Coordinates of C-alpha atoms and ligand atoms in Angstrom, one line a residue:
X1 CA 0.0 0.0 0.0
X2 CA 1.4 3.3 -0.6
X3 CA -0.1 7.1 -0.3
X4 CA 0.8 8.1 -3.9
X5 CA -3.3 8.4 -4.9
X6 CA -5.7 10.5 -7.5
X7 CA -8.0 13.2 -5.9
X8 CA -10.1 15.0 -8.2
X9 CA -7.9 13.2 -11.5
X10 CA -4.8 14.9 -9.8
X11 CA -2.2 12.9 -8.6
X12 CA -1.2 13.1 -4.7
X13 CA 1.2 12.3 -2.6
X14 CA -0.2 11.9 0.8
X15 CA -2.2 15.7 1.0
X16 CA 0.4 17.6 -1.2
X17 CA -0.8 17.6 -5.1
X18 CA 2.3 16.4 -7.3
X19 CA 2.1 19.5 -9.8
X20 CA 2.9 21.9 -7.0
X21 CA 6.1 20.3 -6.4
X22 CA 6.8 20.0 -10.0
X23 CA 6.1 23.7 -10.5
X24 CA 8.2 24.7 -7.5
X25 CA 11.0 23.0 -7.6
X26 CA 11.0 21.9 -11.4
X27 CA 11.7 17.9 -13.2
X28 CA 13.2 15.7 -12.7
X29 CA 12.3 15.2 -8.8
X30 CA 12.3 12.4 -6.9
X31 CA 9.0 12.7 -4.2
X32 CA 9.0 10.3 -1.3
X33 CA 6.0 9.9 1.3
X34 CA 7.2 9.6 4.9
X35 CA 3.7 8.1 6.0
X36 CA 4.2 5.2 3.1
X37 CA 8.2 4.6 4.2
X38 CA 6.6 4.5 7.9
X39 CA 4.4 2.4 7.5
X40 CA 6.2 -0.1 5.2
X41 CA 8.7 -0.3 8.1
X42 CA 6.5 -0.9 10.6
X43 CA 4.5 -4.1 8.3
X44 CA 7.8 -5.2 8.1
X45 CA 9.2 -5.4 11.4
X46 CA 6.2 -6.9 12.7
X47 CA 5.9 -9.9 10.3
X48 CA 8.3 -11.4 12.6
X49 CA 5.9 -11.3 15.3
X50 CA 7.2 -11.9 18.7
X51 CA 10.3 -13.9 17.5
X52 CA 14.1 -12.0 17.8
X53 CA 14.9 -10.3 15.1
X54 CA 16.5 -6.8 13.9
X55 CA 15.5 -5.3 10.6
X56 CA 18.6 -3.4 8.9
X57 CA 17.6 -1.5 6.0
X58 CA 19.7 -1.9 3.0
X59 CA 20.9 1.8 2.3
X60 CA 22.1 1.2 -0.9
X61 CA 18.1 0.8 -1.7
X62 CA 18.4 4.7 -1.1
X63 CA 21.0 6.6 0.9
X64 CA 19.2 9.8 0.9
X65 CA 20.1 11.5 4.5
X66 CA 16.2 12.6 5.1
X67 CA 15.6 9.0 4.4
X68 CA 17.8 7.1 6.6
X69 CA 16.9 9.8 9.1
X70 CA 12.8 8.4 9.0
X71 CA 14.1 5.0 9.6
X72 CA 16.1 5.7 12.8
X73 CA 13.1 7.1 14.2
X74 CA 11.6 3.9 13.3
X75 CA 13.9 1.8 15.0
X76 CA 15.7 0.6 12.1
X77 CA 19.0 -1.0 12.1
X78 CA 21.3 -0.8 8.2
X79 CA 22.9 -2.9 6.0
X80 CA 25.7 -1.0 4.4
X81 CA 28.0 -1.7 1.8
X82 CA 30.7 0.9 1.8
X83 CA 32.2 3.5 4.1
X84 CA 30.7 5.9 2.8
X85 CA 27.2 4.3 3.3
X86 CA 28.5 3.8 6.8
X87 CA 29.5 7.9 7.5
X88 CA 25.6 8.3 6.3
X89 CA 24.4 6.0 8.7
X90 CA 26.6 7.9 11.5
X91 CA 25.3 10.9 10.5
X92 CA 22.0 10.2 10.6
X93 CA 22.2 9.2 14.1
X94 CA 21.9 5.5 13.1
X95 CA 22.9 2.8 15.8
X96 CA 26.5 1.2 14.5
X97 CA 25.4 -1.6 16.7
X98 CA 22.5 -2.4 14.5
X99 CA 24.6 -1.9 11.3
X100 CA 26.4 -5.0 9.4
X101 CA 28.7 -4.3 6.7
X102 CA 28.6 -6.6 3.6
X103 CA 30.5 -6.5 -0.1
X104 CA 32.8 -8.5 -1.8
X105 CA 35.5 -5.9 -1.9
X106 CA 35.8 -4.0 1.2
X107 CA 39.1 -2.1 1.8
X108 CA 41.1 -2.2 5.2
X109 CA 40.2 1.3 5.5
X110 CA 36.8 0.5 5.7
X111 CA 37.1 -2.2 7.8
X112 CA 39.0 0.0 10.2
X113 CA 36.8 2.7 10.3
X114 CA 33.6 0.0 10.7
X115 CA 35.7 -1.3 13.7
X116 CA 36.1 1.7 15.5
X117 CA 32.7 3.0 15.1
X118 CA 31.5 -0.1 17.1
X119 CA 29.4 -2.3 14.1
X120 CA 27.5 -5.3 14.9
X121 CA 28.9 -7.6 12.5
X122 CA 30.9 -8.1 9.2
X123 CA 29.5 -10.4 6.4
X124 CA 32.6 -11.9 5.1
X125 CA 32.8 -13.0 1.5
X126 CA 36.0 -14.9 0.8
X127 CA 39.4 -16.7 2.8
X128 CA 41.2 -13.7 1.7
X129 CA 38.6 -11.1 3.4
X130 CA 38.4 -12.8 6.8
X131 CA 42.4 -12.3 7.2
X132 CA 42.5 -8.9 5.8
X133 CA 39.4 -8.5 8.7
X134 CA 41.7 -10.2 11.1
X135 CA 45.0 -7.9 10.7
X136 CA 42.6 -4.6 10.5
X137 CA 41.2 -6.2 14.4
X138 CA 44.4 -7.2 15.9
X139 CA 45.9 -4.0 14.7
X140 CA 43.4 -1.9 16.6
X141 CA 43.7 -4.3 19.7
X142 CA 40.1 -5.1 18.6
X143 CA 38.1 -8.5 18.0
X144 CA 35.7 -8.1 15.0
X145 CA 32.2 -10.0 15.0
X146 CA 31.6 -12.1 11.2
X147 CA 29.4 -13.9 9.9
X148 CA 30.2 -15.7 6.5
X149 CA 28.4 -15.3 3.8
X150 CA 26.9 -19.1 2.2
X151 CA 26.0 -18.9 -1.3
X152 CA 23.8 -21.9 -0.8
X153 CA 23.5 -22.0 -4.9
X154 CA 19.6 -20.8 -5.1
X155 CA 17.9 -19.8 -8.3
X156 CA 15.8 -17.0 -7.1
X157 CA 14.0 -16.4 -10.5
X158 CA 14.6 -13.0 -10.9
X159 CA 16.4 -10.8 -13.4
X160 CA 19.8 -12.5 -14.3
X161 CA 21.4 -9.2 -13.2
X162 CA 20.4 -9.3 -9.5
X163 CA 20.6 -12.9 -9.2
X164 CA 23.1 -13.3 -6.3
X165 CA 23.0 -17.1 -4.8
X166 CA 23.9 -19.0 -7.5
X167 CA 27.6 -21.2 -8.1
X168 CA 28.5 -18.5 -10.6
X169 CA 28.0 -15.4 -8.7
X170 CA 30.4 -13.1 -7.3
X171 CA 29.2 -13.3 -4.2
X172 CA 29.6 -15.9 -0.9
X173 CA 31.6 -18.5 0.1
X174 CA 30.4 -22.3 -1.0
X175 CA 28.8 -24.4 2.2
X176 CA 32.2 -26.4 2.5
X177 CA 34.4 -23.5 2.4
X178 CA 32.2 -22.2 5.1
X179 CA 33.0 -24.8 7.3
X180 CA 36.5 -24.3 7.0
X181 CA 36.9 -20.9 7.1
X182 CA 34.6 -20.5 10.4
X183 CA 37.0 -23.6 12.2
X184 CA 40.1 -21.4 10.9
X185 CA 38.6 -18.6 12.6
X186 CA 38.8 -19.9 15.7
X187 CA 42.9 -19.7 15.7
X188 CA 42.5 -16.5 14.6
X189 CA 42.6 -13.8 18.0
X190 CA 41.1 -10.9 15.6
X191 CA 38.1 -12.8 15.0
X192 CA 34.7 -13.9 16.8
X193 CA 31.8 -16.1 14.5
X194 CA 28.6 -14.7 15.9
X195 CA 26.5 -15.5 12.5
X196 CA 25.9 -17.3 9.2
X197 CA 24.5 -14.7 6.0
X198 CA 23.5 -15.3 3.1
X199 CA 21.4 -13.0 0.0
X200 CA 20.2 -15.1 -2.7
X201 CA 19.2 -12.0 -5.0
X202 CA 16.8 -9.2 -5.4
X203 CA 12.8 -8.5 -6.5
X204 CA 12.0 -12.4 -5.7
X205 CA 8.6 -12.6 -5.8
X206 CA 8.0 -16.4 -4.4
X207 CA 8.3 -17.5 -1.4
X208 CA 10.0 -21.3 -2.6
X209 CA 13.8 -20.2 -3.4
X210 CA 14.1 -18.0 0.1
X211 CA 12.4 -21.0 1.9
X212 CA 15.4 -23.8 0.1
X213 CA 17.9 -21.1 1.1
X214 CA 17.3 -20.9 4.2
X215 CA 16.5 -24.3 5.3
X216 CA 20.3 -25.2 3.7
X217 CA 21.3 -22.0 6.0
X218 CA 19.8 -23.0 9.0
X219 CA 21.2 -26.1 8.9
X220 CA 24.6 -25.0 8.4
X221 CA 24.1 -23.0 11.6
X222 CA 23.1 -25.6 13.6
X223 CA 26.1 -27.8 12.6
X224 CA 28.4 -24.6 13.6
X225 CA 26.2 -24.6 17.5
X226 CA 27.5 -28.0 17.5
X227 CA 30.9 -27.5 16.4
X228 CA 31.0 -24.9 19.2
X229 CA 30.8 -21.5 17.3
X230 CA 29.3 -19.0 19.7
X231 CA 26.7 -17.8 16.9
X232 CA 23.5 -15.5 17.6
X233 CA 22.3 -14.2 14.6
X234 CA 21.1 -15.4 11.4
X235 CA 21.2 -13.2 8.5
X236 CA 18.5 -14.0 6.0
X237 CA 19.5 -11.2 3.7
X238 CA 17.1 -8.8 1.7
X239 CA 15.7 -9.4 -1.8
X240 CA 11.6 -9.4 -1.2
X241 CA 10.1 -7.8 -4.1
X242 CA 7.3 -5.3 -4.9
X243 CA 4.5 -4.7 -7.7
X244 CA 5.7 -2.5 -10.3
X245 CA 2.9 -4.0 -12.8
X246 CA 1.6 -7.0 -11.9
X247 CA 3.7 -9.0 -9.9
X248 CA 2.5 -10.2 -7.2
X249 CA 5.0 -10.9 -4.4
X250 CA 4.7 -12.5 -1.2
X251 CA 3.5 -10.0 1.5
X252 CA 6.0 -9.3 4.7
X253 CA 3.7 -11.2 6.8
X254 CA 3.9 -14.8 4.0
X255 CA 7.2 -13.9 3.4
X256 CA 8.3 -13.7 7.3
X257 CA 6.0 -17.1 8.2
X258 CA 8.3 -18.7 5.3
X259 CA 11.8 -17.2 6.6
X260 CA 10.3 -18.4 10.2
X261 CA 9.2 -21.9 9.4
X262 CA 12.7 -22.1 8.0
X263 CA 14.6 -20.8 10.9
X264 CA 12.9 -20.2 14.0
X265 CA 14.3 -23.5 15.1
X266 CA 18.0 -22.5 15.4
X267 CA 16.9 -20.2 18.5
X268 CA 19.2 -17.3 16.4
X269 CA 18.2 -13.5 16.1
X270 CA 17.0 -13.3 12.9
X271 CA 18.6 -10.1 10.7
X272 CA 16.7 -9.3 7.6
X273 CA 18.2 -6.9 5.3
X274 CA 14.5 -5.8 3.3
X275 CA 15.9 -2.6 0.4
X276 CA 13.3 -2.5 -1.9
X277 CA 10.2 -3.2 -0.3
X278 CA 10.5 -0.5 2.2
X279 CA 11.3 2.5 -0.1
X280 CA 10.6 1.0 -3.8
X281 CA 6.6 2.5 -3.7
X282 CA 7.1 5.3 -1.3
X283 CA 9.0 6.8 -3.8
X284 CA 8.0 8.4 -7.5
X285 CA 9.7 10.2 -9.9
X286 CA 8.6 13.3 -11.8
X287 CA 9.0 14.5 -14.9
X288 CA 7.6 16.5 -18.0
X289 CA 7.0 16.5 -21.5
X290 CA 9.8 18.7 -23.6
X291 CA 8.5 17.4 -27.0
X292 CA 6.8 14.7 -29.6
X293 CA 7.7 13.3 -32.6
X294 CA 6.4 10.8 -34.8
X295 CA 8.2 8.5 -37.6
X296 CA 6.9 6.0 -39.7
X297 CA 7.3 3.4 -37.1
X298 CA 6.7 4.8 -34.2
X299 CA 5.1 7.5 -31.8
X300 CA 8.2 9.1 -29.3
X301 CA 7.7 11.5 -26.5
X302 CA 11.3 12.7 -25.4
X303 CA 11.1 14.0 -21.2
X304 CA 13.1 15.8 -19.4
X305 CA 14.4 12.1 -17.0
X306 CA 16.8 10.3 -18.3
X307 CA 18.9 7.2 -17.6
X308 CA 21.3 9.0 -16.0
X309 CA 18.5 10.0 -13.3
X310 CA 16.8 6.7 -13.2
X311 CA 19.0 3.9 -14.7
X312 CA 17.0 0.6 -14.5
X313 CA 15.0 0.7 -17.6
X314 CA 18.6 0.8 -19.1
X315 CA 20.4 -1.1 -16.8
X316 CA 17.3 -4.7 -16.5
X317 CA 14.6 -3.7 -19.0
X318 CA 12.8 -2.9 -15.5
X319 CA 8.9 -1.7 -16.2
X320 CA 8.0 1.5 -14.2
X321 CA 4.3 2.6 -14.5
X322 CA 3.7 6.0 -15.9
X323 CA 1.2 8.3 -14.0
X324 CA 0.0 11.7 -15.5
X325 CA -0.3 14.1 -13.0
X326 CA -3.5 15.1 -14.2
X327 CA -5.6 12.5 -15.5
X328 CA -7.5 13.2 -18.8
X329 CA -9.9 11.0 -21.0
X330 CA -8.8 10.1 -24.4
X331 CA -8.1 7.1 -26.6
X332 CA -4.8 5.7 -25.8
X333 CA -1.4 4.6 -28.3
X334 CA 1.4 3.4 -27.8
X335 CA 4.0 5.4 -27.5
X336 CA 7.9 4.6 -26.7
X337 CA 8.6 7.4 -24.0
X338 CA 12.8 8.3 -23.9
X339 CA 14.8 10.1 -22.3
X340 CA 17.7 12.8 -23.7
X341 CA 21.1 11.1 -22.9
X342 CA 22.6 10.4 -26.2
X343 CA 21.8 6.2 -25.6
X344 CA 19.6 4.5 -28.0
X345 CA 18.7 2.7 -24.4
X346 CA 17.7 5.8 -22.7
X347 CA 14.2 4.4 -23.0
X348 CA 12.0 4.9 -19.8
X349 CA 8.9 3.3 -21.5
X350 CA 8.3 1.5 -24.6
X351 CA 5.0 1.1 -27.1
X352 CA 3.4 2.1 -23.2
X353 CA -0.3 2.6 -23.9
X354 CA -1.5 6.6 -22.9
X355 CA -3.7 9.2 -24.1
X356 CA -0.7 10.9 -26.4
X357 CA 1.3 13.4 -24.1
X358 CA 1.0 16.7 -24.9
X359 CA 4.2 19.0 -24.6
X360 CA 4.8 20.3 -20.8
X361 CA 2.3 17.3 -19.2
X362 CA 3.7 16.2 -16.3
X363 CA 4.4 12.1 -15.2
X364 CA 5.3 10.4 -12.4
X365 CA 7.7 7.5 -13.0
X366 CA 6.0 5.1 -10.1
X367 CA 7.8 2.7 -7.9
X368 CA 11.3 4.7 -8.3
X369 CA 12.2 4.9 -4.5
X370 CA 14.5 2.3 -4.7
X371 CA 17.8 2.4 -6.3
X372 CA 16.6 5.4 -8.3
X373 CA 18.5 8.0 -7.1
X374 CA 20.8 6.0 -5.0
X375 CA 22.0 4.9 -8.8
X376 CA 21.3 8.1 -10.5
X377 CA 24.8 9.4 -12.6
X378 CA 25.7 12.4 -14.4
X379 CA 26.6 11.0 -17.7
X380 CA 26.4 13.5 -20.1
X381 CA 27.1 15.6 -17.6
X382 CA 23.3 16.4 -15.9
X383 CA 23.2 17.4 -12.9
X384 CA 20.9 14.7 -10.6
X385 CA 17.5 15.8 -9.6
X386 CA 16.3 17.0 -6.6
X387 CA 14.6 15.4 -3.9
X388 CA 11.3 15.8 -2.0
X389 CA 10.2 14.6 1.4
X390 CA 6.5 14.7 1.8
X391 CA 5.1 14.4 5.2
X392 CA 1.0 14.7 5.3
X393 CA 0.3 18.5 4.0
X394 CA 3.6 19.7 4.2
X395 CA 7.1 18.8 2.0
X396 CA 10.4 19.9 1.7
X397 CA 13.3 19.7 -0.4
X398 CA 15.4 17.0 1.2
X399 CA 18.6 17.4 -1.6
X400 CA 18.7 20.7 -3.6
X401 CA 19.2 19.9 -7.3
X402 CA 23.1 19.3 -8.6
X403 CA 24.1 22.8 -10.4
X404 CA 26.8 22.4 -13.2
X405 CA 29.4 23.3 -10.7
X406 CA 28.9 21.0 -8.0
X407 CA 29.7 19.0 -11.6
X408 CA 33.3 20.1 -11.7
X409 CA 33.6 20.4 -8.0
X410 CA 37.4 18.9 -7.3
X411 CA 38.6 18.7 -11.4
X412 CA 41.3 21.0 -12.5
X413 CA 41.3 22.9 -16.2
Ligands
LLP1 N1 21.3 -7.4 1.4 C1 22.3 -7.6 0.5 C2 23.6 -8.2 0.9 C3 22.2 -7.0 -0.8 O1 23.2 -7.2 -1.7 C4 21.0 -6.4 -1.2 C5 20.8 -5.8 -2.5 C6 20.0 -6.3 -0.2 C7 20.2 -6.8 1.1 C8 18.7 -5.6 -0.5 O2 17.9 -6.2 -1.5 P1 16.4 -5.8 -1.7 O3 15.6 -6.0 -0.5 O4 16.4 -4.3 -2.1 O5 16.0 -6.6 -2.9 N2 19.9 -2.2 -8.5 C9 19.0 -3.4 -8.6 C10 19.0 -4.2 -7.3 C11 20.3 -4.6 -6.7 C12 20.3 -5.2 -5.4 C13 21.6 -5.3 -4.8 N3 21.6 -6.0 -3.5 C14 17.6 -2.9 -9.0 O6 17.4 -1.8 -9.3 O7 16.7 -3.8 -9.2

């Protein structure tokens, strides 16, 4: 459910009508609803019912301050990826001790600066990781909290590009490597196993591949209790999906009964690292009409968003619905709606039925809260959009638009 709704044939978010926003503060914007983010949160974290558990938010979903901020007044622990998702956490006022770090590639810096700042765990991804983690501890007199991360080979059925769990990916450590590397642990002083992770991949919308996952998980962390690793928490990852068309996912509540009846055995905390489905529909993006322009084959409307502002069209041929702001009757064609970057895949709709756009309408790109912005670039040298926060009648700018200098900021001519 999310607050984004027609009054009148004019689209809303929450109590503020989306043209005012547009008019004020121009296209592209990004608008968020604080009552849908609160609320999503909220559905979420109680799914799990009565059983432990600790939901980190996965910032990379969106890192926007105003954003993160909402979520540590909900509670919210984070799953970060980077130092620099860790220094927004921090500044936010996030809890670093409801904040695990995971990535194939973290540096020693980042380690280091993870340590110090008091996280609650590491997910470690390979042999070579979990000694660099080791050295980073033992150099700051320090023992650092791990979990490894299984790839428990999975196919989660989703887009080939955020498909994460399977023998070919990048990411984990296989089940018998596992084992090893958590009894090699043990000689190591910078080091203490308090978990198992895994993250089989992203927009799943069954519940079957995260239940096989995590049954192979959970039994892995039982064989670790018995082999005398001290572990707490089980990391079930992130990766629920959401309706953009018509998909129709499992809700938190099926999808948190299907994690449970997997896991709730093993006694361990539960950490669920949700991205999408808390910001994905609390989020839209705006943008207008510049012109039209017909050819033999096909009908284009060229807007002022492009793939440099919202890069999955591009990126996995992802379908966003388009909303106008102001609804009006009329027979509907299809049209192939683009962007201007100088791609031939700058395409943010294509042959998508509507009423032809006239030059100036306004849209709103729905479901872009997650990894819209976070992903947004400034190819072609386009400044990223602004952001809104709405919150009931009221709204603020939450990030003031890029101008072409904050562009060159730090090059040299
Ligand atoms: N935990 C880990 C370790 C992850 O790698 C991810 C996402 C999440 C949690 C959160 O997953 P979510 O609940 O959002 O599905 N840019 C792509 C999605 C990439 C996901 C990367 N990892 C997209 O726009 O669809």
């Amino acid at each position: 459910m999310n607050h984004f709704t027609y009054r009148k044939r004019v689209l809303h978010a929450e109590e503020v009508p989306l043209p005012a926003i547009a008019e004020a503060v121009g296209t592209p914007v990004y608008v968020y609803s604080s009552a849908t983010l609160r609320r999503h949160f909220r559905v979420v974290t109680e799914a799990f019912g009565s059983h432990p558990h600790l939901v980190c938010y996965s910032v990379k979903a969106n890192s926007t301050l105003a954003m993160l901020g909402l979520l540590v007044e909900e509670g919210s622990g984070f799953d970060i990826v980077s130092g620099g998702e860790l220094a927004r956490v921090l500044k936010v006022g996030g809890s670093p001790e409801k904040t695990v770090f995971a990535g194939v590639g973290k540096t020693a810096e980042e380690m280091a600066q993870a340590l110090a700042a008091g996280i609650l765990f590491f997910n470690v991804e390979s042999a070579e990781e979990l000694a660099q983690l080791d050295a980073v501890a033992r150099a700051q007199g320090r023992c650092a909290s791990f979990a490894i991360r299984v790839n428990p080979n999975v196919d989660p059925r989703t887009h080939r590009h955020i498909a994460t769990g399977l023998k070919s990916s990048k990411f984990g450590v296989p089940f018998d490597e596992a084992l090893a590397l958590y009894a090699r642990s043990k000689r190591m002083k910078g080091l203490q196993a308090v978990g198992v992770d895994c993250h089989i991949g992203s927009q799943i919308t069954r519940t079957a591949p995260f239940k096989a996952a995590l049954g192979k998980v959970a039994g892995l962390y039982l064989a670790l209790k018995e082999k005398g690793h001290p572990l707490r928490y089980l990391d079930v990852g992130g990766g629920l999906g959401i309706t953009y068309v018509s998909e129709a996912p499992p809700s938190p509540a099926e999808y948190a009964k299907t994690a449970l009846s997997a896991v709730a055995h093993t006694g361990a905390t539960i950490i669920f690292e949700p991205g999408r489905v808390l910001v994905g529909n609390a989020g839209v993006l705006l943008t207008r009409v510049l012109y039209r322009k017909k050819t033999p084959e096909r009908t284009f409307v060229m807007v002022d968003a492009g793939m440099n502002d919202l890069m999955r069209p591009a990126l996995y041929d992802a379908h966003h619905a388009l909303q106008p702001l102001v609804q009006r009757r009329g027979q509907t064609l299809p049209v192939d709606v683009v962007g201007p970057v100088c791609e031939s895949t700058d395409v943010l709709a294509r042959q998508r039925p509507l009423v032809l756009p006239r030059q100036g309408e306004l849209f709103a790109v729905m479901s872009a809260g997650a990894y819209g912005m976070s992903m947004a670039s400034n190819y072609n040298s386009r400044p990223r959009p602004a952001e809104v926060l709405v919150d009931g009648a009221a709204w603020r700018v939450v990030r003031e638009r890029e101008s072409v200098e904050d562009l060159w900021r730090g090059e040299r001519a």
